[in-house]
Short mmCIF file of C-alpha atoms in Angstrom, two decimals:
data_model
loop_
_atom_site.label_atom_id
_atom_site.label_comp_id
_atom_site.label_asym_id
_atom_site.label_seq_id
_atom_site.Cartn_x
_atom_site.Cartn_y
_atom_site.Cartn_z
CA MET A 1486 -35.96 -20.00 25.85
CA LYS A 1487 -33.76 -16.95 26.34
CA ARG A 1488 -34.78 -13.68 24.40
CA ILE A 1489 -32.25 -10.90 22.61
CA LEU A 1490 -32.68 -7.95 24.27
CA PRO A 1491 -33.16 -5.72 21.19
CA VAL A 1492 -32.93 -2.32 21.82
CA THR A 1493 -34.07 -0.48 17.99
CA MET A 1494 -36.14 -1.00 15.37
CA GLY A 1495 -39.02 -0.91 17.45
CA LEU A 1496 -41.89 -3.71 17.43
CA LEU A 1497 -40.27 -5.34 13.75
CA LEU A 1498 -37.23 -6.15 15.40
CA ALA A 1499 -38.48 -7.12 18.28
CA LEU A 1500 -40.81 -9.39 15.76
CA THR A 1501 -37.22 -10.97 14.44
CA LEU A 1502 -36.13 -11.42 16.85
CA LEU A 1503 -38.48 -13.38 18.51
CA ALA A 1504 -38.12 -15.48 15.08
CA ALA A 1505 -34.60 -16.81 15.47
CA CYS A 1506 -34.76 -17.08 19.26
CA SER A 1507 -37.72 -19.61 18.58
CA GLY A 1508 -35.49 -21.19 15.62
CA SER A 1509 -37.49 -20.15 12.73
CA THR A 1510 -36.05 -17.40 10.08
CA SER A 1511 -37.36 -14.49 9.85
CA ASP A 1512 -38.37 -12.66 6.06
CA ALA A 1513 -35.68 -10.46 5.13
CA GLY A 1514 -37.01 -9.26 2.03
CA THR A 1515 -38.61 -6.61 3.30
CA ALA A 1516 -35.62 -5.13 4.94
CA THR A 1517 -33.99 -2.51 3.90
CA ASP A 1518 -30.53 -3.12 2.72
CA ASP A 1519 -27.98 -1.85 5.16
CA ALA A 1520 -25.16 -0.14 5.92
CA THR A 1521 -21.86 -0.20 6.91
CA GLN A 1522 -23.00 0.41 3.41
CA GLU A 1523 -19.72 1.49 5.44
CA THR A 1524 -20.32 0.65 5.22
CA THR A 1525 -19.83 -0.74 2.86
CA GLU A 1526 -17.63 -1.54 -0.17
CA THR A 1527 -17.65 -3.59 -3.06
CA MET A 1528 -14.04 -4.10 -3.31
CA ALA A 1529 -11.77 -7.08 -3.88
CA ASP A 1530 -12.13 -6.71 -0.16
CA THR A 1531 -15.56 -5.25 -0.92
CA ALA A 1532 -16.35 -3.21 1.24
CA GLU A 1533 -17.46 -0.84 3.78
CA GLY A 1534 -19.71 -1.32 5.17
CA ALA A 1535 -21.85 -1.30 6.04
CA THR A 1536 -22.30 -2.73 3.00
CA GLU A 1537 -25.35 -1.51 2.25
CA SER A 1538 -25.95 -3.34 -1.20
CA SER A 1539 -24.92 -6.99 0.99
CA THR A 1540 -23.61 -8.19 -2.22
CA GLU A 1541 -19.80 -8.96 -2.25
CA PRO A 1542 -17.69 -8.95 -5.46
CA ALA A 1543 -16.85 -12.15 -7.46
CA ALA A 1544 -13.81 -14.10 -5.99
CA GLY A 1545 -11.60 -13.45 -8.79
CA GLU A 1546 -11.89 -9.69 -8.13
CA GLU A 1547 -10.04 -10.24 -5.42
CA ALA A 1548 -6.77 -10.14 -7.59
CA ASP A 1549 -7.36 -6.78 -7.85
CA GLU A 1550 -6.72 -5.35 -4.69
CA GLU A 1551 -3.23 -7.24 -4.93
CA ASN A 1552 -1.49 -4.22 -6.46
CA TYR A 1553 -2.02 -2.08 -3.41
CA ASN A 1554 -0.31 -1.24 -0.84
CA THR A 1555 -2.82 -1.31 2.15
CA GLY A 1556 -0.70 -0.78 5.23
CA ASP A 1557 0.48 -2.86 8.03
CA ALA A 1558 -1.85 -5.44 8.83
CA SER A 1559 0.21 -5.94 12.22
CA LEU A 1560 -1.14 -3.05 14.03
CA ASP A 1561 -4.89 -4.30 13.38
CA ASN A 1562 -5.55 -6.62 16.67
CA PRO A 1563 -8.48 -9.14 15.19
CA ARG A 1564 -10.04 -9.22 19.35
CA ASN A 1565 -10.21 -12.98 18.61
CA ALA A 1566 -8.92 -14.31 21.88
CA ASP A 1567 -10.44 -17.02 24.60
CA ASN A 1568 -10.52 -17.28 28.13
CA ILE A 1569 -12.66 -13.85 28.47
CA GLY A 1570 -14.92 -13.77 31.56
CA GLU A 1571 -18.58 -14.39 31.25
CA ASP A 1572 -19.41 -10.28 29.42
CA GLU A 1573 -18.43 -9.75 26.12
CA LEU A 1574 -19.17 -6.74 23.91
CA MET A 1575 -18.78 -7.78 20.09
CA VAL A 1576 -18.05 -5.31 17.46
CA VAL A 1577 -19.21 -6.55 14.47
CA SER A 1578 -18.53 -4.56 10.68
CA PHE A 1579 -19.00 -5.79 7.13
CA GLY A 1580 -14.63 -5.51 7.34
CA THR A 1581 -12.02 -4.31 4.82
CA SER A 1582 -9.30 -5.39 3.43
CA TYR A 1583 -7.40 -2.23 3.32
CA ASN A 1584 -5.88 -2.54 6.21
CA GLU A 1585 -4.61 0.87 7.73
CA SER A 1586 -8.02 2.08 7.63
CA ARG A 1587 -9.09 -1.29 9.55
CA TYR A 1588 -7.36 0.06 12.59
CA LEU A 1589 -7.48 3.51 12.00
CA THR A 1590 -11.46 3.63 11.47
CA ILE A 1591 -12.58 -0.64 13.15
CA GLY A 1592 -9.73 -0.70 15.40
CA ALA A 1593 -10.23 2.61 16.89
CA ILE A 1594 -13.87 2.52 16.98
CA GLU A 1595 -13.40 -1.16 18.85
CA GLN A 1596 -10.86 0.45 21.22
CA ALA A 1597 -12.94 3.43 22.49
CA ILE A 1598 -15.54 0.91 23.21
CA GLU A 1599 -13.06 -1.11 25.32
CA ASN A 1600 -12.06 2.05 26.98
CA ALA A 1601 -15.76 3.33 28.20
CA PHE A 1602 -16.37 -0.64 29.17
CA PRO A 1603 -13.14 -2.15 30.47
CA TYR A 1604 -14.96 -4.60 32.24
CA LEU A 1605 -16.50 -6.03 29.01
CA SER A 1606 -13.95 -8.04 27.28
CA VAL A 1607 -14.46 -6.52 23.07
CA ARG A 1608 -14.87 -8.98 20.70
CA ARG A 1609 -14.62 -8.83 16.50
CA GLY A 1610 -17.09 -9.89 14.00
CA PHE A 1611 -16.98 -8.89 10.61
CA THR A 1612 -19.57 -9.77 7.43
CA SER A 1613 -17.78 -10.33 5.13
CA GLN A 1614 -16.41 -13.92 4.35
CA ILE A 1615 -14.26 -12.71 1.16
CA ILE A 1616 -12.59 -9.74 3.53
CA ILE A 1617 -12.31 -12.20 6.03
CA ASP A 1618 -10.25 -14.94 3.39
CA HIS A 1619 -8.49 -12.39 1.91
CA VAL A 1620 -6.79 -10.44 4.88
CA LYS A 1621 -5.97 -14.65 5.75
CA SER A 1622 -5.01 -15.13 2.50
CA ARG A 1623 -2.43 -12.30 2.36
CA ASP A 1624 -1.94 -11.44 5.67
CA GLY A 1625 -1.96 -14.47 7.65
CA VAL A 1626 -4.01 -12.79 9.95
CA VAL A 1627 -7.32 -14.74 11.24
CA ILE A 1628 -10.48 -12.75 11.40
CA ASP A 1629 -13.93 -14.73 12.89
CA ASN A 1630 -17.00 -14.57 10.83
CA VAL A 1631 -20.04 -13.47 13.16
CA SER A 1632 -20.59 -17.49 13.96
CA GLU A 1633 -17.47 -18.06 14.61
CA ALA A 1634 -17.15 -14.88 16.55
CA LEU A 1635 -20.85 -16.04 18.50
CA ASP A 1636 -19.38 -19.97 18.34
CA ARG A 1637 -16.15 -18.39 20.50
CA ALA A 1638 -18.24 -16.85 23.34
CA SER A 1639 -19.89 -19.21 23.94
CA LYS A 1640 -18.06 -21.60 24.30
CA ASN A 1641 -15.88 -19.10 26.19
CA GLY A 1642 -18.49 -19.18 28.48
CA VAL A 1643 -20.23 -15.87 28.18
CA LYS A 1644 -23.10 -15.39 29.89
CA ARG A 1645 -24.23 -12.01 29.11
CA LEU A 1646 -23.16 -10.65 25.01
CA VAL A 1647 -23.66 -6.82 24.04
CA VAL A 1648 -23.15 -6.55 19.90
CA GLN A 1649 -22.38 -3.66 18.89
CA PRO A 1650 -22.65 -3.17 14.82
CA THR A 1651 -20.62 -0.63 12.48
CA HIS A 1652 -23.00 -0.52 10.53
CA LEU A 1653 -24.42 3.74 9.03
CA MET A 1654 -27.44 2.23 9.10
CA ASN A 1655 -30.67 0.17 9.80
CA GLY A 1656 -30.77 -2.12 6.59
CA LEU A 1657 -30.80 -5.65 5.64
CA GLU A 1658 -27.34 -6.55 6.98
CA TYR A 1659 -28.23 -5.38 10.05
CA HIS A 1660 -31.83 -7.49 10.09
CA ASP A 1661 -29.44 -10.70 9.19
CA LEU A 1662 -27.28 -9.89 11.79
CA VAL A 1663 -30.01 -9.57 14.26
CA ASP A 1664 -31.54 -13.00 13.42
CA GLU A 1665 -27.80 -14.93 13.22
CA VAL A 1666 -27.64 -13.33 16.78
CA GLY A 1667 -31.56 -15.56 18.12
CA ASN A 1668 -30.23 -18.13 16.68
CA TYR A 1669 -27.92 -18.30 19.45
CA ALA A 1670 -29.64 -17.09 21.75
CA ASP A 1671 -29.97 -20.28 24.20
CA ALA A 1672 -26.32 -20.00 24.40
CA PHE A 1673 -26.51 -16.79 26.60
CA GLU A 1674 -28.45 -15.66 29.96
CA LYS A 1675 -28.67 -12.45 28.20
CA VAL A 1676 -27.89 -10.69 24.95
CA ALA A 1677 -28.65 -7.09 23.96
CA ILE A 1678 -27.83 -5.58 19.98
CA GLY A 1679 -27.62 -1.99 19.89
CA GLU A 1680 -27.86 0.38 16.90
CA PRO A 1681 -26.19 1.64 13.85
CA LEU A 1682 -24.98 5.08 13.86
CA LEU A 1683 -27.68 6.45 11.75
CA THR A 1684 -31.14 5.43 13.98
CA SER A 1685 -32.51 9.02 15.43
CA ASP A 1686 -32.54 12.49 14.29
CA GLU A 1687 -30.07 12.88 16.47
CA ASP A 1688 -27.61 11.06 15.40
CA PHE A 1689 -27.89 12.22 11.71
CA GLU A 1690 -27.21 15.73 13.36
CA ARG A 1691 -24.36 14.72 15.25
CA VAL A 1692 -22.92 13.04 12.69
CA ALA A 1693 -23.27 15.88 10.15
CA GLN A 1694 -21.69 17.65 12.65
CA ALA A 1695 -18.87 15.93 12.93
CA ILE A 1696 -18.10 15.92 9.55
CA ALA A 1697 -18.85 19.54 9.58
CA ASP A 1698 -16.27 19.52 12.18
CA ALA A 1699 -13.41 17.30 10.34
CA THR A 1700 -13.69 19.48 7.33
CA ALA A 1701 -13.93 23.10 8.78
CA GLU A 1702 -10.98 24.05 7.10
CA TYR A 1703 -12.25 24.10 3.68
CA ASP A 1704 -15.18 25.20 3.78
CA ASN A 1705 -14.00 28.63 3.01
CA GLY A 1706 -17.39 30.00 0.56
CA GLU A 1707 -15.17 28.69 -2.88
CA THR A 1708 -14.60 24.78 -2.22
CA ALA A 1709 -17.90 22.67 -1.75
CA ILE A 1710 -17.24 19.02 0.36
CA VAL A 1711 -18.57 16.40 -1.49
CA LEU A 1712 -19.22 12.86 0.39
CA MET A 1713 -19.14 9.77 -1.86
CA GLY A 1714 -21.62 6.85 -0.07
CA HIS A 1715 -22.60 3.88 -1.44
CA GLY A 1716 -25.42 3.69 -2.14
CA THR A 1717 -28.35 0.71 -3.02
CA GLU A 1718 -31.55 0.15 -4.11
CA ALA A 1719 -33.53 -0.38 -1.34
CA ASP A 1720 -35.44 1.37 0.67
CA SER A 1721 -32.42 3.02 3.67
CA ASN A 1722 -31.18 4.26 0.27
CA ALA A 1723 -33.31 7.49 1.51
CA VAL A 1724 -30.40 7.54 4.19
CA TYR A 1725 -28.47 9.46 2.03
CA THR A 1726 -31.53 12.14 0.86
CA ARG A 1727 -31.68 12.58 4.93
CA MET A 1728 -28.32 13.57 5.45
CA GLN A 1729 -28.42 15.98 2.44
CA GLN A 1730 -31.32 17.53 4.56
CA THR A 1731 -29.59 17.35 7.70
CA PHE A 1732 -26.10 19.24 6.18
CA ASP A 1733 -29.02 22.06 5.14
CA LYS A 1734 -30.92 22.38 8.72
CA LEU A 1735 -27.53 22.50 10.12
CA GLY A 1736 -26.70 25.64 7.68
CA LYS A 1737 -24.01 23.47 6.01
CA GLU A 1738 -25.21 24.95 2.15
CA HIS A 1739 -21.54 24.48 0.72
CA TYR A 1740 -21.85 19.82 1.57
CA TYR A 1741 -23.22 17.78 -0.98
CA VAL A 1742 -23.66 13.74 -0.29
CA GLY A 1743 -24.14 11.61 -3.39
CA THR A 1744 -23.84 7.18 -4.26
CA VAL A 1745 -21.66 5.11 -6.27
CA GLU A 1746 -24.17 3.18 -7.15
CA ALA A 1747 -28.09 4.99 -6.34
CA THR A 1748 -29.18 8.17 -6.06
CA PRO A 1749 -27.44 11.14 -5.69
CA SER A 1750 -25.48 10.02 -7.99
CA VAL A 1751 -22.00 11.40 -9.32
CA ASP A 1752 -23.92 13.61 -11.59
CA ASP A 1753 -26.32 14.34 -9.52
CA VAL A 1754 -24.06 15.72 -7.25
CA LEU A 1755 -22.23 17.62 -9.73
CA ALA A 1756 -25.35 19.05 -11.11
CA GLU A 1757 -26.15 20.77 -7.65
CA VAL A 1758 -22.03 21.91 -7.11
CA LYS A 1759 -22.45 23.28 -10.77
CA LYS A 1760 -25.12 26.20 -9.14
CA GLY A 1761 -22.54 27.48 -6.84
CA ASN A 1762 -19.29 29.70 -7.76
CA TYR A 1763 -16.83 27.47 -6.67
CA LYS A 1764 -13.45 26.75 -7.47
CA ARG A 1765 -12.82 23.78 -5.52
CA VAL A 1766 -13.87 20.29 -4.86
CA VAL A 1767 -13.05 18.25 -1.44
CA LEU A 1768 -14.24 14.65 -1.74
CA GLU A 1769 -14.59 12.10 1.31
CA PRO A 1770 -16.16 9.08 1.89
CA LEU A 1771 -19.21 9.01 3.76
CA MET A 1772 -18.24 5.06 4.98
CA ILE A 1773 -17.14 4.12 8.04
CA VAL A 1774 -13.95 2.72 5.96
CA ALA A 1775 -11.64 4.34 3.79
CA GLY A 1776 -11.95 1.45 1.60
CA ASP A 1777 -12.15 0.65 -2.25
CA HIS A 1778 -15.20 2.74 -3.22
CA ALA A 1779 -12.42 5.76 -1.83
CA ASN A 1780 -9.30 4.96 -3.15
CA ASN A 1781 -10.30 4.05 -6.31
CA ASP A 1782 -14.29 5.37 -7.07
CA MET A 1783 -13.88 8.39 -5.20
CA ALA A 1784 -10.27 9.16 -5.09
CA GLY A 1785 -9.06 6.54 -8.62
CA ASP A 1786 -7.27 7.49 -11.81
CA GLU A 1787 -9.18 6.47 -13.84
CA ASP A 1788 -11.57 8.17 -16.47
CA ASP A 1789 -15.12 7.14 -14.33
CA SER A 1790 -13.95 8.50 -11.43
CA TRP A 1791 -15.23 10.83 -9.23
CA LYS A 1792 -11.91 13.01 -9.06
CA SER A 1793 -11.47 13.01 -12.98
CA ILE A 1794 -15.47 13.52 -13.26
CA PHE A 1795 -14.98 17.22 -10.99
CA GLU A 1796 -11.26 17.73 -12.76
CA ARG A 1797 -13.11 17.73 -16.00
CA GLU A 1798 -15.59 20.18 -15.17
CA GLY A 1799 -12.09 22.96 -14.24
CA TYR A 1800 -12.44 22.23 -10.92
CA GLU A 1801 -9.56 21.58 -8.57
CA VAL A 1802 -9.81 18.39 -6.61
CA GLU A 1803 -8.81 17.22 -2.97
CA CYS A 1804 -9.32 13.24 -1.77
CA VAL A 1805 -9.23 13.22 1.86
CA LEU A 1806 -9.15 9.08 2.35
CA ARG A 1807 -10.79 9.10 6.12
CA GLY A 1808 -12.81 6.36 6.58
CA LEU A 1809 -15.60 8.08 9.42
CA GLY A 1810 -14.37 5.75 11.96
CA GLU A 1811 -11.09 7.70 12.14
CA LEU A 1812 -13.67 10.63 13.93
CA GLU A 1813 -13.86 10.66 17.52
CA PRO A 1814 -17.32 11.44 17.80
CA ILE A 1815 -18.07 9.00 15.50
CA GLN A 1816 -16.56 6.68 17.81
CA GLN A 1817 -18.09 8.19 20.67
CA LEU A 1818 -21.57 7.58 18.95
CA PHE A 1819 -20.81 3.89 18.61
CA VAL A 1820 -19.19 4.12 22.58
CA GLU A 1821 -22.91 5.55 23.73
CA HIS A 1822 -25.31 2.70 21.32
CA ALA A 1823 -23.51 0.39 23.09
CA GLN A 1824 -24.07 1.74 26.44
CA THR A 1825 -27.51 1.69 25.55
CA ALA A 1826 -27.70 -1.81 25.07
CA ILE A 1827 -26.12 -2.69 28.07
CA ASP A 1828 -28.57 -0.92 30.09
CA SER A 1829 -30.95 -3.06 28.92
CA LEU A 1830 -29.90 -5.78 29.60
CA GLU A 1831 -29.69 -4.95 33.60
CA LYS A 1832 -32.89 -4.18 33.39
CA GLU A 1833 -34.12 -7.35 33.25
#
């Protein structure tokens, strides 16, 4: 029986993988909710990622997004070609149907990984079938789900497979990915899975610093920089408190972290911002992509959007529709996580 080479989660992940390789189903009930909470967006497109909530909207919700101009789908590379050789690096994302953001975030991460490892065939897999179906129906673009991507790799004769998720955190969706890859363990000679974005203390510090560097122009003492994450009821929601603590540790006193669907809520963040002498608020998503949550829950004109809430309190508000995946330091961090997974294969 082939063995998957996990590079994260220690004994828990190892046990999960062993169970998957033996054909049993591991209990994901204790797994924390995921990241690409990115990662995760409950959009018609449903969202990003890192879908922290790992829940997708009802099919009828997708109709709303037909009114959005989300960019040119032809700029994006679905990375689903065949005849790719024996070594593959599959980049797995929750996905987004916002075409421009997909190209600028997920596509950029994939390209950075391909640039770093030109000897590997970089391919894509999305975990959200709703997003896959929506993009195919609207734009005629075919994106593989994870099972399809794994089947494609097997049929193409791939022997060594590295899977690098773009999830924000190590949660339920990451566990599900580990299980799914484990079911294919016998299809390849060697398999390794890389870490999500926010795994180690160093990861948190580097992500916080990358965000601070990208928003430095706003950090003038009179502006609060508010980052909107997805949020989850699972234990992994603690990642947002940890990120806030990391900003505080780095002396970034004007940065505030909140979530759409959990705590800290927008009301919690507003209360903290009101303690300062701010005239202006800059809103930016703490998600890999800038999808539905960023465009609507954060920057929309509805009464309950974060933009509207802060404007009613008298603040001048600017929305920065930029996913974390657009930042080069974030792309580089995923490259390094992939490198660790590749190194684990070579040790076998």
